[in-house]
CSV table of C-alpha atoms in Angstrom, one decimal:
chain,number,residue,atom,x,y,z
C,48,ARG,CA,98.0,39.4,80.7
C,49,VAL,CA,100.2,42.0,79.4
C,50,ARG,CA,97.0,43.2,77.3
C,51,GLN,CA,95.3,43.4,80.6
C,52,ALA,CA,98.2,45.3,82.7
C,53,THR,CA,98.5,47.6,79.8
C,54,GLU,CA,94.8,48.3,80.2
C,55,GLN,CA,94.8,48.8,83.6
C,56,ARG,CA,97.2,51.7,83.5
C,57,SER,CA,96.5,55.4,83.0
C,58,TRP,CA,98.5,58.1,81.2
C,59,ASP,CA,101.8,58.3,81.9
C,60,GLY,CA,102.8,55.5,84.3
C,61,GLU,CA,100.2,56.4,87.0
C,62,GLY,CA,99.2,53.2,88.1
C,63,PRO,CA,95.5,51.3,87.8
C,64,SER,CA,92.6,53.6,87.2
C,65,HIS,CA,91.5,53.0,90.7
C,66,HIS,CA,94.5,54.4,92.2
C,67,VAL,CA,94.3,57.5,89.9
C,68,ALA,CA,90.9,57.8,90.8
C,69,LEU,CA,91.7,57.7,94.4
C,70,ARG,CA,94.8,60.1,94.2
C,71,ALA,CA,92.3,62.7,92.6
C,72,MET,CA,89.9,62.5,95.2
C,73,VAL,CA,92.7,63.1,97.5
C,74,LEU,CA,93.6,66.0,96.3
C,75,GLY,CA,90.1,67.4,95.9
C,76,LEU,CA,89.7,66.2,99.4
C,77,GLY,CA,93.1,67.7,101.2
C,78,SER,CA,92.0,71.1,99.0
C,79,TRP,CA,88.5,71.6,100.9
C,80,ILE,CA,89.9,70.6,103.8
C,81,THR,CA,92.3,73.4,103.5
C,82,PHE,CA,90.0,75.5,102.5
C,83,GLY,CA,87.9,75.3,105.1
C,84,ALA,CA,90.5,75.6,107.9
C,85,VAL,CA,91.3,78.7,106.2
C,86,VAL,CA,88.1,80.2,106.3
C,87,TRP,CA,87.5,78.9,110.0
C,88,MET,CA,90.3,81.0,110.8
C,89,TYR,CA,88.3,84.1,109.5
C,90,PHE,CA,85.7,83.4,111.3
C,91,ARG,CA,87.3,82.7,114.8
C,92,PHE,CA,90.3,84.4,114.8
C,93,TYR,CA,90.5,87.3,112.6
C,94,THR,CA,88.6,89.9,114.4
C,95,ASP,CA,91.4,89.6,117.4
C,96,GLU,CA,94.3,89.0,115.4
C,97,PRO,CA,94.2,90.2,112.1
C,98,VAL,CA,97.8,90.3,111.4
C,99,ILE,CA,99.0,87.3,112.3
C,100,ILE,CA,95.8,85.5,110.0
C,101,PHE,CA,97.2,87.2,107.1
C,102,LEU,CA,100.7,86.2,108.2
C,103,ILE,CA,99.6,82.6,108.6
C,104,ALA,CA,97.8,82.8,105.3
C,105,LEU,CA,101.1,84.2,103.6
C,106,GLN,CA,102.9,81.5,105.2
C,107,LEU,CA,100.7,79.0,104.2
C,108,LEU,CA,101.1,80.1,100.1
C,109,LEU,CA,104.9,79.6,100.7
C,110,VAL,CA,104.6,76.4,102.0
C,111,GLY,CA,102.2,75.6,98.5
C,112,LEU,CA,105.2,77.4,96.2
C,113,ALA,CA,107.6,75.1,98.0
C,114,LEU,CA,105.4,72.2,97.5
C,115,ARG,CA,105.2,72.9,93.8
C,116,GLN,CA,109.0,73.2,93.6
C,117,TYR,CA,110.3,70.2,95.3
C,118,LEU,CA,107.4,67.7,94.1
C,119,HIS,CA,108.1,69.4,90.2
C,120,ALA,CA,110.0,66.4,89.2
C,121,GLY,CA,108.1,63.7,90.8
C,122,ALA,CA,105.0,61.4,89.9
C,123,ARG,CA,102.8,63.5,87.8
C,124,TRP,CA,99.6,63.6,90.1
C,125,SER,CA,102.1,65.0,92.6
C,126,GLN,CA,102.8,67.9,91.0
C,127,TRP,CA,99.5,69.1,91.5
C,128,ILE,CA,99.5,68.8,95.2
C,129,GLY,CA,101.2,72.4,95.5
C,130,THR,CA,98.8,74.2,93.1
C,131,PHE,CA,95.7,72.5,94.6
C,132,PHE,CA,97.1,74.1,98.2
C,133,ILE,CA,97.5,77.4,97.0
C,134,GLY,CA,94.3,77.4,95.0
C,135,SER,CA,92.4,76.3,98.4
C,136,VAL,CA,94.2,79.0,100.3
C,137,LEU,CA,93.4,81.9,97.9
C,138,ALA,CA,89.7,81.0,97.7
C,139,GLY,CA,90.4,80.4,102.1
C,140,VAL,CA,91.3,83.9,102.2
C,141,THR,CA,88.9,85.2,99.8
C,142,VAL,CA,85.9,83.9,101.2
C,143,GLY,CA,87.0,84.4,104.6
C,144,MET,CA,87.4,88.0,103.9
C,145,CYS,CA,84.0,88.7,102.3
C,146,SER,CA,82.2,86.6,105.0
C,147,TYR,CA,83.9,88.6,107.5
C,148,TYR,CA,83.6,92.2,106.2
C,149,GLN,CA,80.5,92.0,104.4
C,150,HIS,CA,78.3,90.2,107.2
C,151,LEU,CA,80.1,89.1,110.0
C,152,VAL,CA,81.7,92.3,110.9
C,153,TYR,CA,77.8,93.7,111.8
C,154,TYR,CA,77.1,90.8,113.9
C,155,LEU,CA,80.2,91.2,116.3
C,156,HIS,CA,79.4,94.8,116.1
C,157,TYR,CA,76.1,94.5,117.5
C,158,ALA,CA,76.7,91.7,119.7
C,159,GLY,CA,79.5,93.5,121.2
C,160,ALA,CA,77.7,96.9,121.6
C,161,ARG,CA,75.3,98.1,124.5
C,162,ALA,CA,71.6,97.7,124.8
C,163,TYR,CA,69.4,101.0,125.6
C,164,THR,CA,66.0,100.8,126.8
C,165,ASP,CA,63.3,103.6,127.3
C,166,VAL,CA,65.4,106.0,125.3
C,167,SER,CA,63.8,109.3,124.5
C,168,PRO,CA,64.6,110.7,121.0
C,169,ALA,CA,65.0,114.2,122.3
C,170,GLU,CA,68.3,112.8,124.2
C,171,PRO,CA,71.2,114.1,122.4
C,172,ALA,CA,72.8,111.1,120.4
C,173,ALA,CA,76.4,111.4,121.8
C,174,LEU,CA,74.9,109.8,124.9
C,175,PHE,CA,73.9,106.4,123.1
C,176,ALA,CA,77.6,106.7,121.2
C,177,ASP,CA,78.7,102.8,122.6
C,178,ALA,CA,75.1,101.6,121.3
C,179,GLY,CA,74.1,98.9,119.1
C,180,ILE,CA,70.4,97.9,119.6
C,181,LEU,CA,67.9,100.8,121.0
C,182,GLY,CA,64.5,100.5,122.5
C,183,PHE,CA,62.6,103.4,122.7
C,184,SER,CA,60.0,104.8,124.7
C,185,ALA,CA,56.1,104.3,124.0
C,186,ASP,CA,55.8,107.5,122.5
C,187,SER,CA,58.2,107.2,119.9
C,188,ARG,CA,57.8,107.2,116.4
C,189,VAL,CA,59.0,108.0,112.7
C,190,ASP,CA,57.9,111.1,110.9
C,191,GLY,CA,57.1,109.6,107.9
C,192,TYR,CA,55.7,112.7,107.0
C,193,ARG,CA,58.9,114.5,106.6
C,194,THR,CA,60.5,112.0,104.7
C,195,ILE,CA,63.3,112.9,102.3
C,196,GLY,CA,64.5,110.5,99.4
C,197,TYR,CA,67.8,111.3,97.9
C,198,ARG,CA,69.2,109.6,95.1
C,199,SER,CA,72.7,109.1,95.2
C,200,PRO,CA,74.5,109.6,91.7
C,201,LYS,CA,77.4,107.4,93.1
C,202,LEU,CA,75.3,104.2,94.1
C,203,GLY,CA,72.6,104.6,92.0
C,204,LYS,CA,70.0,104.2,95.1
C,205,MET,CA,67.2,105.8,97.0
C,206,LEU,CA,69.0,106.8,100.1
C,207,CYS,CA,65.8,107.5,102.6
C,208,VAL,CA,65.9,109.4,106.2
C,209,ALA,CA,62.9,110.5,108.3
C,210,PRO,CA,63.3,112.0,112.1
C,211,VAL,CA,62.2,109.9,115.0
C,212,LEU,CA,60.5,111.8,117.5
C,213,ASP,CA,58.5,111.4,120.7
C,214,SER,CA,55.2,113.4,121.5
C,215,ALA,CA,56.7,115.7,123.6
C,216,MET,CA,59.1,116.9,120.8
C,217,ARG,CA,58.5,120.5,119.2
C,218,ALA,CA,58.6,121.0,115.6
C,219,SER,CA,61.9,123.6,116.3
C,220,ASP,CA,63.4,121.1,118.6
C,221,PRO,CA,67.2,119.4,117.0
C,222,ILE,CA,66.7,116.1,115.7
C,223,TYR,CA,69.5,113.7,116.9
C,224,LEU,CA,68.2,110.4,115.2
C,225,PHE,CA,67.0,109.6,111.6
C,226,ALA,CA,65.2,106.4,110.7
C,227,SER,CA,67.2,105.3,107.4
C,228,GLY,CA,67.2,102.9,104.6
C,229,VAL,CA,67.7,102.2,101.2
C,230,ASP,CA,65.3,102.6,98.1
C,231,CYS,CA,62.3,102.1,100.5
C,232,CYS,CA,60.4,105.7,99.9
C,233,ASP,CA,59.6,108.2,97.1
C,234,TRP,CA,61.2,111.7,97.2
C,235,ARG,CA,59.0,113.2,100.3
C,236,ARG,CA,56.9,110.7,101.2
C,237,THR,CA,56.0,107.1,101.4
C,238,PHE,CA,58.8,106.2,104.3
C,239,GLN,CA,58.7,102.2,104.3
C,240,CYS,CA,62.3,101.5,105.7
C,241,GLY,CA,62.8,98.7,108.2
C,242,ASP,CA,59.3,98.4,109.9
C,243,ALA,CA,58.5,101.9,110.2
C,244,LEU,CA,54.9,101.0,109.1
C,245,ASP,CA,54.5,98.6,112.1
C,246,ALA,CA,52.6,100.0,114.8
C,247,ASN,CA,54.0,97.1,117.5
C,248,ALA,CA,57.7,98.4,116.2
C,249,SER,CA,59.7,100.8,119.0
C,250,SER,CA,63.3,99.4,118.3
C,251,ALA,CA,66.3,100.2,115.9
C,252,LEU,CA,69.7,99.3,115.1
C,253,LEU,CA,72.0,102.5,115.6
C,254,ARG,CA,73.8,102.6,112.4
C,255,PRO,CA,77.7,102.1,113.1
C,256,ASN,CA,80.3,105.0,112.0
C,257,PRO,CA,82.7,103.5,109.9
C,258,GLY,CA,85.7,103.5,112.2
C,259,ASP,CA,83.3,101.5,114.6
C,260,LEU,CA,83.5,98.5,112.3
C,261,VAL,CA,87.1,98.5,110.9
C,262,SER,CA,90.6,100.5,111.0
C,263,PRO,CA,91.0,103.1,107.9
C,264,VAL,CA,93.1,100.6,106.1
C,265,MET,CA,90.0,98.6,105.4
C,266,SER,CA,87.4,101.0,105.0
C,267,TRP,CA,87.1,100.0,101.6
C,268,ALA,CA,86.0,96.7,102.5
C,269,THR,CA,82.7,97.4,104.0
C,270,GLU,CA,79.2,97.8,102.5
C,271,ASP,CA,78.6,101.3,103.7
C,272,THR,CA,81.2,103.7,102.7
C,273,LEU,CA,79.4,105.4,99.8
C,274,GLU,CA,76.1,104.9,101.5
C,275,ASP,CA,77.7,107.3,104.6
C,276,GLU,CA,78.4,109.6,101.7
C,277,GLY,CA,74.8,109.6,100.4
C,278,PHE,CA,73.2,109.7,104.0
C,279,LYS,CA,75.1,112.8,104.8
C,280,MET,CA,73.6,114.9,101.5
C,281,ALA,CA,70.3,113.0,102.7
C,282,LEU,CA,70.5,115.1,105.9
C,283,GLU,CA,71.6,118.4,104.5
C,284,LEU,CA,68.6,118.1,102.1
C,285,HIS,CA,66.0,117.4,104.8
C,286,SER,CA,67.6,120.6,106.9
C,287,ALA,CA,66.8,122.3,103.2
C,288,VAL,CA,63.6,121.4,102.7
C,289,TYR,CA,61.9,121.1,106.0
C,290,GLY,CA,64.1,123.7,108.1
C,291,THR,CA,65.0,121.0,110.4
C,292,MET,CA,67.6,121.6,112.8
C,293,VAL,CA,69.8,118.4,112.8
C,294,GLY,CA,71.4,117.8,116.3
C,295,GLU,CA,75.3,117.7,116.8
C,296,GLN,CA,76.4,113.9,116.0
C,297,ALA,CA,73.0,113.3,114.6
C,298,ARG,CA,73.0,109.5,114.0
C,299,LEU,CA,71.1,107.2,111.7
C,300,VAL,CA,69.0,104.1,113.1
C,301,ARG,CA,67.5,101.2,111.5
C,302,TRP,CA,63.7,100.6,112.8
C,303,ALA,CA,63.0,97.6,113.5
C,304,ARG,CA,60.4,95.4,115.9
C,305,ASP,CA,63.1,92.7,116.3
C,306,PRO,CA,66.4,93.9,116.0
C,307,HIS,CA,68.0,91.0,117.6
C,308,ALA,CA,66.6,89.0,115.0
C,309,ILE,CA,68.3,91.4,112.3
C,310,ARG,CA,71.8,91.0,114.4
C,311,ASP,CA,71.5,87.3,114.3
C,312,GLY,CA,70.8,87.8,110.8
C,313,TYR,CA,74.0,89.1,109.6
C,314,PHE,CA,75.8,86.0,111.1
C,315,ASP,CA,73.4,83.7,109.6
C,316,ARG,CA,74.4,85.4,106.3
C,317,ALA,CA,78.1,84.8,107.1
C,318,VAL,CA,77.6,81.3,107.5
C,319,GLY,CA,75.4,80.8,104.6
C,320,PHE,CA,77.5,82.4,102.7
C,321,ALA,CA,80.9,80.5,103.3
C,322,ALA,CA,78.5,77.2,103.3
C,323,ALA,CA,77.7,78.1,99.5
C,324,ALA,CA,81.3,78.9,98.9
C,325,GLY,CA,82.5,75.2,100.2
C,326,ALA,CA,79.9,73.7,98.3
C,327,ALA,CA,80.8,75.1,95.1
C,328,PHE,CA,84.7,74.9,96.1
C,329,ALA,CA,84.1,71.0,97.1
C,330,VAL,CA,82.0,70.2,93.3
C,331,VAL,CA,85.0,72.0,91.6
C,332,SER,CA,87.9,70.9,93.5
C,333,LEU,CA,86.4,66.9,93.4
C,334,ALA,CA,85.1,67.4,89.8
């Protein structure tokens, strides 16, 4: 009997093996729940209360440190509670921030911005400064014959622009809107960005200015900072090559047949990224 009891004990007197397995499962499950709660906070509240979310995350980390210190002298398995808690909070903050700034911020921008219909490309872009989605007049089109491809040395990518025109515009008229894309054209031709080749496409998503998405403090976290600089160079090159009069406050658009599907795609990618990260975290924490 003594021998059987001894065989049921795990290392360092942690109790029967099934107790050890149960405690490990509790640690892993608790970590996964903490991770999910932190990510959910970023999805649900970060837009309106970023400072509060940051302070909550900081307080959770302090709680984890306190648990490590307080439970240090306890049972061996309990010493891991604080470590697992800190790890799950840090992982949740990382995934929440990436989901938000790489995907969710764009969905929220387009969902909250105004949508205009029957837009003429000849109108000054300043009239649509608060727009997210533009529906153009039936005679509007992307002039692919005046394509410019600018290879950004910082990005190592081809940044493409082509003017958006309608049938009433003349060659000397200023261009206020340019269709844009990345790695979807040649140097001076073959503009295939978005749905530019789709004859039924007559809408676009207005590319947001850097200040429209995030505060200057967090501008580094968005994916478009270097692209904005490159597209500015592309417009200057367009003016030099074709003699284009770039209109005041000219804007870039993403030509699309269904801009609402593209908008919703940002949300789907945010959820997909968080779900994939959550699954990976569950595997690691329960392994």
